[in-house]
């Protein structure tokens, strides 16, 4: 009998220490990632920064089946620049994109995937686009520099997954429309 009790206690302890993949109601996760690809950028030879994204989500609603719905926020940033010349004058253009969004995801818990947390969701965001133009002759700068150049609401979808090395630390990858088409990075669950 003592051996059975010892085995049960050991199994419970291992479950508490093992990496935590299933996303549950009440879980909080912060992610930070770097993205590649994207729909932003006007010229194919423009230089640009990688997409940088930060997100927070809270496991909000257990849907009664094999999953949890989360609610949270997103902040992303990306920039592009382009230098050129025409008729002996030089010019410089710069686009900066800042995406602020509200997102919700469904985390599927129907299979025992161990430390892996698959999810998919939607985001309603506002894309703040700023454009800066300068030239050596000063022409067109007044007309081309508009502070809200192309800013707009955007609806996007994404899928992703997280792999946890411990109960709190892991890595993630997401595919979807945002400042990048593919974002990879680290996550912290608390």
GROMACS .gro file of C-alpha atoms in nm:
model
  190
    1UNK     CA    1   0.000   0.000   0.000
    2UNK     CA    2   0.285   0.237   0.085
    3UNK     CA    3   0.435   0.179  -0.261
    4UNK     CA    4   0.105   0.267  -0.432
    5UNK     CA    5   0.073   0.590  -0.231
    6UNK     CA    6   0.437   0.676  -0.309
    7UNK     CA    7   0.381   0.618  -0.682
    8UNK     CA    8   0.067   0.838  -0.680
    9UNK     CA    9   0.247   1.119  -0.495
   10UNK     CA   10   0.541   1.093  -0.738
   11UNK     CA   11   0.310   1.112  -1.041
   12UNK     CA   12   0.131   1.418  -0.899
   13UNK     CA   13   0.466   1.588  -0.826
   14UNK     CA   14   0.595   1.515  -1.178
   15UNK     CA   15   0.276   1.664  -1.327
   16UNK     CA   16   0.329   1.981  -1.122
   17UNK     CA   17   0.695   2.021  -1.227
   18UNK     CA   18   0.670   1.919  -1.594
   19UNK     CA   19   0.651   2.182  -1.863
   20UNK     CA   20   0.307   2.334  -1.902
   21UNK     CA   21   0.162   2.319  -2.252
   22UNK     CA   22  -0.214   2.327  -2.198
   23UNK     CA   23  -0.343   2.684  -2.184
   24UNK     CA   24  -0.601   2.719  -1.906
   25UNK     CA   25  -0.852   2.976  -1.784
   26UNK     CA   26  -0.665   3.231  -1.573
   27UNK     CA   27  -0.329   3.178  -1.746
   28UNK     CA   28  -0.146   3.497  -1.845
   29UNK     CA   29   0.110   3.492  -2.127
   30UNK     CA   30   0.344   3.762  -2.252
   31UNK     CA   31   0.519   3.708  -2.586
   32UNK     CA   32   0.797   3.900  -2.758
   33UNK     CA   33   0.902   3.816  -3.110
   34UNK     CA   34   1.081   3.916  -3.427
   35UNK     CA   35   0.908   3.877  -3.759
   36UNK     CA   36   1.000   3.823  -4.121
   37UNK     CA   37   0.803   3.889  -4.435
   38UNK     CA   38   0.499   4.106  -4.447
   39UNK     CA   39   0.275   4.320  -4.655
   40UNK     CA   40   0.449   4.642  -4.565
   41UNK     CA   41   0.713   4.797  -4.783
   42UNK     CA   42   0.674   4.983  -5.107
   43UNK     CA   43   0.999   4.915  -5.289
   44UNK     CA   44   1.160   4.576  -5.323
   45UNK     CA   45   1.506   4.730  -5.269
   46UNK     CA   46   1.406   4.931  -4.961
   47UNK     CA   47   1.596   4.869  -4.640
   48UNK     CA   48   1.386   4.781  -4.341
   49UNK     CA   49   1.381   4.676  -3.981
   50UNK     CA   50   1.248   4.334  -3.880
   51UNK     CA   51   0.896   4.333  -3.744
   52UNK     CA   52   0.892   4.349  -3.366
   53UNK     CA   53   0.582   4.230  -3.182
   54UNK     CA   54   0.472   4.222  -2.820
   55UNK     CA   55   0.151   4.055  -2.705
   56UNK     CA   56  -0.033   3.980  -2.385
   57UNK     CA   57  -0.321   3.738  -2.337
   58UNK     CA   58  -0.536   3.606  -2.056
   59UNK     CA   59  -0.712   3.268  -2.057
   60UNK     CA   60  -1.059   3.408  -2.021
   61UNK     CA   61  -1.324   3.151  -2.106
   62UNK     CA   62  -1.333   2.771  -2.087
   63UNK     CA   63  -1.569   2.683  -2.370
   64UNK     CA   64  -1.674   2.355  -2.210
   65UNK     CA   65  -1.505   2.145  -2.472
   66UNK     CA   66  -1.142   2.089  -2.544
   67UNK     CA   67  -1.025   2.449  -2.535
   68UNK     CA   68  -0.992   2.793  -2.384
   69UNK     CA   69  -1.061   3.133  -2.540
   70UNK     CA   70  -0.812   3.406  -2.458
   71UNK     CA   71  -0.836   3.785  -2.478
   72UNK     CA   72  -0.545   4.025  -2.503
   73UNK     CA   73  -0.356   4.299  -2.678
   74UNK     CA   74  -0.085   4.341  -2.940
   75UNK     CA   75   0.175   4.604  -3.025
   76UNK     CA   76   0.392   4.574  -3.336
   77UNK     CA   77   0.645   4.795  -3.515
   78UNK     CA   78   0.823   4.786  -3.851
   79UNK     CA   79   0.996   5.047  -4.068
   80UNK     CA   80   1.125   5.081  -4.424
   81UNK     CA   81   1.347   5.338  -4.587
   82UNK     CA   82   1.439   5.416  -4.946
   83UNK     CA   83   1.694   5.659  -5.091
   84UNK     CA   84   1.704   5.762  -5.455
   85UNK     CA   85   1.788   6.034  -5.698
   86UNK     CA   86   1.627   6.218  -5.988
   87UNK     CA   87   1.751   6.498  -6.214
   88UNK     CA   88   2.058   6.563  -5.997
   89UNK     CA   89   1.863   6.579  -5.669
   90UNK     CA   90   1.858   6.314  -5.399
   91UNK     CA   91   1.562   6.214  -5.187
   92UNK     CA   92   1.484   5.992  -4.891
   93UNK     CA   93   1.159   5.822  -4.791
   94UNK     CA   94   1.072   5.645  -4.467
   95UNK     CA   95   0.760   5.452  -4.367
   96UNK     CA   96   0.699   5.346  -4.005
   97UNK     CA   97   0.417   5.108  -3.917
   98UNK     CA   98   0.282   5.072  -3.564
   99UNK     CA   99   0.002   4.821  -3.513
  100UNK     CA  100  -0.206   4.837  -3.194
  101UNK     CA  101  -0.464   4.565  -3.161
  102UNK     CA  102  -0.711   4.367  -2.954
  103UNK     CA  103  -0.688   3.993  -3.014
  104UNK     CA  104  -0.865   3.676  -2.915
  105UNK     CA  105  -0.752   3.317  -2.967
  106UNK     CA  106  -0.884   2.965  -2.925
  107UNK     CA  107  -0.633   2.729  -2.758
  108UNK     CA  108  -0.708   2.367  -2.843
  109UNK     CA  109  -0.662   2.126  -2.551
  110UNK     CA  110  -0.837   1.821  -2.700
  111UNK     CA  111  -0.522   1.616  -2.750
  112UNK     CA  112  -0.244   1.540  -2.507
  113UNK     CA  113   0.030   1.734  -2.683
  114UNK     CA  114   0.253   1.760  -2.379
  115UNK     CA  115   0.431   2.093  -2.375
  116UNK     CA  116   0.281   2.217  -2.703
  117UNK     CA  117   0.000   2.478  -2.703
  118UNK     CA  118  -0.165   2.520  -3.049
  119UNK     CA  119  -0.395   2.817  -3.109
  120UNK     CA  120  -0.560   3.031  -3.372
  121UNK     CA  121  -0.731   3.365  -3.351
  122UNK     CA  122  -0.836   3.701  -3.485
  123UNK     CA  123  -0.719   4.055  -3.418
  124UNK     CA  124  -0.886   4.389  -3.467
  125UNK     CA  125  -0.613   4.648  -3.490
  126UNK     CA  126  -0.529   4.997  -3.597
  127UNK     CA  127  -0.232   5.039  -3.827
  128UNK     CA  128  -0.067   5.377  -3.770
  129UNK     CA  129   0.141   5.461  -4.076
  130UNK     CA  130   0.377   5.756  -4.073
  131UNK     CA  131   0.558   5.872  -4.384
  132UNK     CA  132   0.855   6.107  -4.409
  133UNK     CA  133   0.994   6.248  -4.731
  134UNK     CA  134   1.296   6.473  -4.769
  135UNK     CA  135   1.492   6.589  -5.073
  136UNK     CA  136   1.803   6.789  -5.143
  137UNK     CA  137   1.600   7.054  -5.329
  138UNK     CA  138   1.312   7.074  -5.074
  139UNK     CA  139   1.041   7.033  -5.339
  140UNK     CA  140   0.725   6.837  -5.262
  141UNK     CA  141   0.811   6.794  -4.891
  142UNK     CA  142   0.507   6.991  -4.775
  143UNK     CA  143   0.271   6.790  -4.997
  144UNK     CA  144   0.419   6.447  -4.933
  145UNK     CA  145   0.463   6.455  -4.554
  146UNK     CA  146   0.120   6.360  -4.419
  147UNK     CA  147   0.104   6.242  -4.058
  148UNK     CA  148  -0.185   5.998  -4.114
  149UNK     CA  149  -0.072   5.872  -4.453
  150UNK     CA  150  -0.263   5.543  -4.494
  151UNK     CA  151  -0.351   5.478  -4.127
  152UNK     CA  152  -0.649   5.244  -4.101
  153UNK     CA  153  -0.837   4.974  -3.911
  154UNK     CA  154  -0.739   4.618  -3.995
  155UNK     CA  155  -0.884   4.276  -3.921
  156UNK     CA  156  -0.641   3.985  -3.926
  157UNK     CA  157  -0.626   3.614  -3.854
  158UNK     CA  158  -0.335   3.410  -3.722
  159UNK     CA  159  -0.238   3.058  -3.618
  160UNK     CA  160   0.046   2.960  -3.393
  161UNK     CA  161   0.190   2.735  -3.133
  162UNK     CA  162   0.396   2.757  -2.817
  163UNK     CA  163   0.637   2.502  -2.678
  164UNK     CA  164   0.715   2.528  -2.307
  165UNK     CA  165   1.048   2.417  -2.161
  166UNK     CA  166   0.926   2.485  -1.807
  167UNK     CA  167   0.592   2.579  -1.653
  168UNK     CA  168   0.664   2.942  -1.738
  169UNK     CA  169   0.919   2.973  -2.020
  170UNK     CA  170   0.883   2.873  -2.382
  171UNK     CA  171   0.913   2.966  -2.748
  172UNK     CA  172   0.644   3.042  -3.004
  173UNK     CA  173   0.583   3.081  -3.376
  174UNK     CA  174   0.287   3.253  -3.544
  175UNK     CA  175   0.173   3.280  -3.904
  176UNK     CA  176  -0.065   3.557  -4.002
  177UNK     CA  177  -0.116   3.913  -4.109
  178UNK     CA  178   0.040   4.177  -3.886
  179UNK     CA  179   0.368   4.361  -3.903
  180UNK     CA  180   0.514   4.028  -4.023
  181UNK     CA  181   0.387   3.712  -4.189
  182UNK     CA  182   0.595   3.488  -3.960
  183UNK     CA  183   0.689   3.582  -3.605
  184UNK     CA  184   0.910   3.376  -3.375
  185UNK     CA  185   1.017   3.451  -3.021
  186UNK     CA  186   0.988   3.374  -2.653
  187UNK     CA  187   0.695   3.355  -2.415
  188UNK     CA  188   0.643   3.377  -2.042
  189UNK     CA  189   0.337   3.226  -1.871
  190UNK     CA  190   0.230   3.330  -1.522
   0.00000   0.00000   0.00000
